[in-house]
Amino acid sequence: MTTKPTKTAIVQQIAPTKPLQVIESPEINRHPSPRLGTAAELRMEMARLYRDARTGQVEIGDATKLAYILTQLATLMRIDDLEQRTAALERVLKAEMKR
């Protein structure tokens, strides 16, 4: 009687992967998570990232990816602000129309 292969064994046959390796380095979490709640905070983080990339503390490729994420956050922040302003204007217009 043969045993049925497990899902893990099947996946390992289809796409063999390397075992995960835990890297312990004090440099990984060198900076605490920055506050990114305002455009000014995003700007400061982008400037810090730029300086770190220029001095070689952050790889250019990593800095590019992080800068892209920061740009996307800034875009979402603008969209959220516009949605809130639009909703406020609509409430005011509805109130004016009821008068």
CSV table of N, CA and C in Angstrom, one decimal:
chain,number,residue,atom,x,y,z
A,1,MET,N,0.8,-1.2,0.0
A,1,MET,CA,0.0,0.0,0.0
A,1,MET,C,0.9,1.2,0.0
A,2,THR,N,0.6,2.2,-0.9
A,2,THR,CA,1.4,3.4,-1.0
A,2,THR,C,0.7,4.5,-0.2
A,3,THR,N,1.5,5.4,0.3
A,3,THR,CA,1.0,6.5,1.0
A,3,THR,C,0.8,7.7,0.1
A,4,LYS,N,-0.3,8.5,0.3
A,4,LYS,CA,-0.6,9.6,-0.5
A,4,LYS,C,0.4,10.8,-0.1
A,5,PRO,N,1.0,11.5,-1.1
A,5,PRO,CA,1.9,12.5,-0.7
A,5,PRO,C,1.2,13.7,-0.2
A,6,THR,N,1.8,14.4,0.7
A,6,THR,CA,1.2,15.6,1.4
A,6,THR,C,1.3,16.8,0.4
A,7,LYS,N,0.5,17.8,0.7
A,7,LYS,CA,0.5,19.0,-0.1
A,7,LYS,C,1.8,19.6,-0.1
A,8,THR,N,2.5,19.6,1.1
A,8,THR,CA,3.8,20.2,1.2
A,8,THR,C,4.8,19.5,0.2
A,9,ALA,N,4.7,18.2,0.2
A,9,ALA,CA,5.6,17.4,-0.6
A,9,ALA,C,5.4,17.7,-2.1
A,10,ILE,N,4.1,17.8,-2.5
A,10,ILE,CA,3.8,18.1,-3.9
A,10,ILE,C,4.3,19.5,-4.3
A,11,VAL,N,4.0,20.5,-3.4
A,11,VAL,CA,4.5,21.8,-3.7
A,11,VAL,C,6.0,21.8,-3.8
A,12,GLN,N,6.7,21.1,-2.9
A,12,GLN,CA,8.2,21.0,-3.0
A,12,GLN,C,8.7,20.4,-4.3
A,13,GLN,N,8.0,19.4,-4.8
A,13,GLN,CA,8.3,18.8,-6.1
A,13,GLN,C,8.1,19.8,-7.2
A,14,ILE,N,7.0,20.5,-7.2
A,14,ILE,CA,6.7,21.5,-8.3
A,14,ILE,C,7.6,22.7,-8.3
A,15,ALA,N,7.8,23.3,-7.1
A,15,ALA,CA,8.6,24.5,-7.0
A,15,ALA,C,9.5,24.4,-5.8
A,16,PRO,N,10.6,23.7,-5.9
A,16,PRO,CA,11.5,23.6,-4.8
A,16,PRO,C,12.0,24.9,-4.3
A,17,THR,N,12.0,25.1,-3.0
A,17,THR,CA,12.4,26.4,-2.4
A,17,THR,C,13.5,26.1,-1.4
A,18,LYS,N,14.2,27.2,-1.2
A,18,LYS,CA,15.3,27.1,-0.2
A,18,LYS,C,14.6,27.3,1.2
A,19,PRO,N,15.2,26.7,2.2
A,19,PRO,CA,14.6,26.9,3.6
A,19,PRO,C,14.8,28.4,4.0
A,20,LEU,N,13.9,28.9,4.7
A,20,LEU,CA,14.0,30.3,5.2
A,20,LEU,C,15.2,30.4,6.1
A,21,GLN,N,15.9,31.5,6.0
A,21,GLN,CA,17.1,31.8,6.8
A,21,GLN,C,16.8,33.0,7.6
A,22,VAL,N,16.9,33.0,8.9
A,22,VAL,CA,16.7,34.1,9.8
A,22,VAL,C,18.1,34.9,9.9
A,23,ILE,N,18.0,36.1,9.6
A,23,ILE,CA,19.2,36.9,9.7
A,23,ILE,C,19.1,37.9,10.8
A,24,GLU,N,20.0,37.8,11.8
A,24,GLU,CA,19.9,38.7,12.9
A,24,GLU,C,21.0,39.8,12.7
A,25,SER,N,20.5,41.0,12.6
A,25,SER,CA,21.4,42.1,12.4
A,25,SER,C,20.9,43.3,13.1
A,26,PRO,N,21.7,44.0,13.9
A,26,PRO,CA,21.1,45.2,14.5
A,26,PRO,C,20.9,46.3,13.6
A,27,GLU,N,21.4,46.3,12.4
A,27,GLU,CA,21.2,47.3,11.4
A,27,GLU,C,19.9,47.3,10.7
A,28,ILE,N,19.2,46.1,10.7
A,28,ILE,CA,17.9,45.9,10.0
A,28,ILE,C,16.9,46.9,10.6
A,29,ASN,N,16.8,47.0,11.9
A,29,ASN,CA,15.8,47.9,12.6
A,29,ASN,C,16.5,49.0,13.2
A,30,ARG,N,17.5,49.6,12.5
A,30,ARG,CA,18.3,50.7,13.0
A,30,ARG,C,17.4,51.9,13.3
A,31,HIS,N,16.4,52.2,12.4
A,31,HIS,CA,15.6,53.3,12.6
A,31,HIS,C,14.2,52.8,13.0
A,32,PRO,N,13.6,53.5,14.0
A,32,PRO,CA,12.2,53.1,14.3
A,32,PRO,C,11.3,53.5,13.2
A,33,SER,N,10.1,52.9,13.1
A,33,SER,CA,9.2,53.2,12.0
A,33,SER,C,8.9,54.7,12.1
A,34,PRO,N,9.1,55.4,10.9
A,34,PRO,CA,8.8,56.8,10.9
A,34,PRO,C,7.3,57.1,10.9
A,35,ARG,N,6.9,58.3,11.4
A,35,ARG,CA,5.5,58.7,11.3
A,35,ARG,C,5.3,59.2,9.9
A,36,LEU,N,4.2,58.7,9.3
A,36,LEU,CA,3.9,59.1,7.9
A,36,LEU,C,2.5,59.6,7.8
A,37,GLY,N,2.0,60.3,8.8
A,37,GLY,CA,0.6,60.7,8.8
A,37,GLY,C,0.3,62.0,8.1
A,38,THR,N,1.4,62.8,7.8
A,38,THR,CA,1.2,64.1,7.1
A,38,THR,C,2.1,64.2,5.9
A,39,ALA,N,1.8,65.1,5.0
A,39,ALA,CA,2.7,65.4,3.9
A,39,ALA,C,4.1,65.8,4.3
A,40,ALA,N,4.1,66.6,5.4
A,40,ALA,CA,5.4,67.0,5.9
A,40,ALA,C,6.3,65.8,6.4
A,41,GLU,N,5.6,64.9,7.1
A,41,GLU,CA,6.3,63.7,7.6
A,41,GLU,C,6.8,62.8,6.4
A,42,LEU,N,6.0,62.7,5.4
A,42,LEU,CA,6.4,62.0,4.2
A,42,LEU,C,7.6,62.7,3.5
A,43,ARG,N,7.5,64.0,3.4
A,43,ARG,CA,8.6,64.8,2.8
A,43,ARG,C,9.9,64.5,3.6
A,44,MET,N,9.9,64.6,4.9
A,44,MET,CA,11.1,64.4,5.8
A,44,MET,C,11.6,63.0,5.6
A,45,GLU,N,10.7,62.0,5.5
A,45,GLU,CA,11.2,60.6,5.3
A,45,GLU,C,11.8,60.4,4.0
A,46,MET,N,11.2,61.1,2.9
A,46,MET,CA,11.8,61.0,1.6
A,46,MET,C,13.2,61.7,1.6
A,47,ALA,N,13.3,62.8,2.3
A,47,ALA,CA,14.6,63.5,2.3
A,47,ALA,C,15.7,62.6,3.1
A,48,ARG,N,15.2,62.0,4.2
A,48,ARG,CA,16.1,61.1,4.9
A,48,ARG,C,16.6,59.9,4.1
A,49,LEU,N,15.6,59.4,3.3
A,49,LEU,CA,15.9,58.2,2.4
A,49,LEU,C,16.9,58.7,1.4
A,50,TYR,N,16.7,59.8,0.8
A,50,TYR,CA,17.6,60.4,-0.2
A,50,TYR,C,19.1,60.5,0.4
A,51,ARG,N,19.2,61.1,1.5
A,51,ARG,CA,20.5,61.3,2.2
A,51,ARG,C,21.1,59.9,2.4
A,52,ASP,N,20.4,59.0,2.9
A,52,ASP,CA,20.9,57.6,3.2
A,52,ASP,C,21.4,56.9,1.9
A,53,ALA,N,20.7,57.1,0.8
A,53,ALA,CA,21.1,56.5,-0.4
A,53,ALA,C,22.3,57.2,-1.0
A,54,ARG,N,22.4,58.6,-0.8
A,54,ARG,CA,23.6,59.3,-1.3
A,54,ARG,C,24.8,58.9,-0.5
A,55,THR,N,24.7,58.6,0.8
A,55,THR,CA,25.9,58.3,1.6
A,55,THR,C,26.2,56.8,1.6
A,56,GLY,N,25.3,56.0,0.9
A,56,GLY,CA,25.6,54.6,0.8
A,56,GLY,C,25.1,53.8,1.9
A,57,GLN,N,24.3,54.4,2.8
A,57,GLN,CA,23.7,53.6,3.9
A,57,GLN,C,22.5,52.8,3.5
A,58,VAL,N,21.9,53.2,2.4
A,58,VAL,CA,20.8,52.4,1.8
A,58,VAL,C,21.2,52.2,0.3
A,59,GLU,N,21.0,50.9,-0.1
A,59,GLU,CA,21.2,50.6,-1.5
A,59,GLU,C,20.3,51.5,-2.4
A,60,ILE,N,20.8,51.9,-3.6
A,60,ILE,CA,20.0,52.7,-4.5
A,60,ILE,C,18.7,52.0,-4.9
A,61,GLY,N,18.8,50.7,-5.2
A,61,GLY,CA,17.6,50.0,-5.6
A,61,GLY,C,16.6,49.9,-4.5
A,62,ASP,N,17.0,49.7,-3.2
A,62,ASP,CA,16.1,49.7,-2.1
A,62,ASP,C,15.5,51.1,-1.9
A,63,ALA,N,16.3,52.2,-2.0
A,63,ALA,CA,15.8,53.5,-1.9
A,63,ALA,C,14.8,53.9,-2.9
A,64,THR,N,15.0,53.4,-4.1
A,64,THR,CA,14.0,53.6,-5.2
A,64,THR,C,12.7,53.0,-4.9
A,65,LYS,N,12.7,51.8,-4.4
A,65,LYS,CA,11.5,51.1,-4.1
A,65,LYS,C,10.8,51.8,-2.9
A,66,LEU,N,11.5,52.1,-1.9
A,66,LEU,CA,10.9,52.8,-0.8
A,66,LEU,C,10.4,54.2,-1.1
A,67,ALA,N,11.1,54.9,-2.0
A,67,ALA,CA,10.6,56.2,-2.5
A,67,ALA,C,9.3,56.1,-3.2
A,68,TYR,N,9.2,55.0,-4.0
A,68,TYR,CA,8.0,54.7,-4.8
A,68,TYR,C,6.8,54.6,-3.8
A,69,ILE,N,7.0,53.8,-2.7
A,69,ILE,CA,6.0,53.5,-1.8
A,69,ILE,C,5.6,54.9,-1.1
A,70,LEU,N,6.6,55.7,-0.7
A,70,LEU,CA,6.3,57.0,-0.1
A,70,LEU,C,5.5,57.9,-1.1
A,71,THR,N,5.8,57.8,-2.3
A,71,THR,CA,5.1,58.6,-3.3
A,71,THR,C,3.6,58.1,-3.4
A,72,GLN,N,3.4,56.8,-3.4
A,72,GLN,CA,2.1,56.2,-3.4
A,72,GLN,C,1.3,56.7,-2.2
A,73,LEU,N,1.9,56.7,-1.0
A,73,LEU,CA,1.3,57.1,0.2
A,73,LEU,C,0.9,58.6,0.1
A,74,ALA,N,1.7,59.4,-0.5
A,74,ALA,CA,1.4,60.8,-0.7
A,74,ALA,C,0.2,61.0,-1.6
A,75,THR,N,0.1,60.2,-2.6
A,75,THR,CA,-1.0,60.2,-3.6
A,75,THR,C,-2.3,59.8,-2.9
A,76,LEU,N,-2.2,58.7,-2.1
A,76,LEU,CA,-3.4,58.3,-1.4
A,76,LEU,C,-3.9,59.3,-0.3
A,77,MET,N,-2.9,60.0,0.3
A,77,MET,CA,-3.2,61.1,1.2
A,77,MET,C,-4.0,62.2,0.5
A,78,ARG,N,-3.5,62.6,-0.7
A,78,ARG,CA,-4.2,63.6,-1.4
A,78,ARG,C,-5.6,63.2,-1.8
A,79,ILE,N,-5.8,61.9,-2.2
A,79,ILE,CA,-7.1,61.4,-2.6
A,79,ILE,C,-8.0,61.4,-1.4
A,80,ASP,N,-7.5,61.0,-0.3
A,80,ASP,CA,-8.3,60.9,0.9
A,80,ASP,C,-8.8,62.3,1.3
A,81,ASP,N,-7.9,63.3,1.2
A,81,ASP,CA,-8.2,64.7,1.5
A,81,ASP,C,-9.3,65.2,0.6
A,82,LEU,N,-9.2,64.9,-0.7
A,82,LEU,CA,-10.2,65.4,-1.6
A,82,LEU,C,-11.5,64.7,-1.4
A,83,GLU,N,-11.5,63.4,-1.0
A,83,GLU,CA,-12.8,62.8,-0.7
A,83,GLU,C,-13.5,63.4,0.5
A,84,GLN,N,-12.7,63.7,1.5
A,84,GLN,CA,-13.2,64.3,2.7
A,84,GLN,C,-13.8,65.7,2.4
A,85,ARG,N,-13.1,66.5,1.6
A,85,ARG,CA,-13.5,67.8,1.3
A,85,ARG,C,-14.8,67.8,0.4
A,86,THR,N,-14.8,66.8,-0.5
A,86,THR,CA,-16.0,66.7,-1.4
A,86,THR,C,-17.2,66.3,-0.5
A,87,ALA,N,-17.0,65.4,0.4
A,87,ALA,CA,-18.1,65.0,1.3
A,87,ALA,C,-18.6,66.1,2.1
A,88,ALA,N,-17.7,66.9,2.6
A,88,ALA,CA,-18.1,68.1,3.4
A,88,ALA,C,-18.9,69.1,2.5
A,89,LEU,N,-18.4,69.4,1.3
A,89,LEU,CA,-19.2,70.3,0.4
A,89,LEU,C,-20.6,69.7,0.1
A,90,GLU,N,-20.7,68.4,-0.1
A,90,GLU,CA,-22.0,67.8,-0.5
A,90,GLU,C,-22.9,68.0,0.7
A,91,ARG,N,-22.4,67.8,1.9
A,91,ARG,CA,-23.3,68.0,3.1
A,91,ARG,C,-23.8,69.4,3.2
A,92,VAL,N,-22.9,70.4,3.0
A,92,VAL,CA,-23.3,71.8,3.0
A,92,VAL,C,-24.3,72.1,1.9
A,93,LEU,N,-24.1,71.6,0.7
A,93,LEU,CA,-25.0,71.8,-0.4
A,93,LEU,C,-26.4,71.2,-0.1
A,94,LYS,N,-26.4,70.0,0.5
A,94,LYS,CA,-27.7,69.4,0.8
A,94,LYS,C,-28.4,70.2,1.9
A,95,ALA,N,-27.7,70.7,2.8
A,95,ALA,CA,-28.3,71.5,3.9
A,95,ALA,C,-28.9,72.8,3.3
A,96,GLU,N,-28.1,73.4,2.4
A,96,GLU,CA,-28.6,74.6,1.7
A,96,GLU,C,-29.8,74.4,0.9
A,97,MET,N,-29.9,73.2,0.2
A,97,MET,CA,-31.0,72.9,-0.6
A,97,MET,C,-32.3,72.7,0.2
A,98,LYS,N,-32.2,72.2,1.4
A,98,LYS,CA,-33.3,72.0,2.3
A,98,LYS,C,-33.9,73.2,2.8
A,99,ARG,N,-33.2,74.3,2.8
A,99,ARG,CA,-33.8,75.6,3.3
A,99,ARG,C,-34.8,76.2,2.4
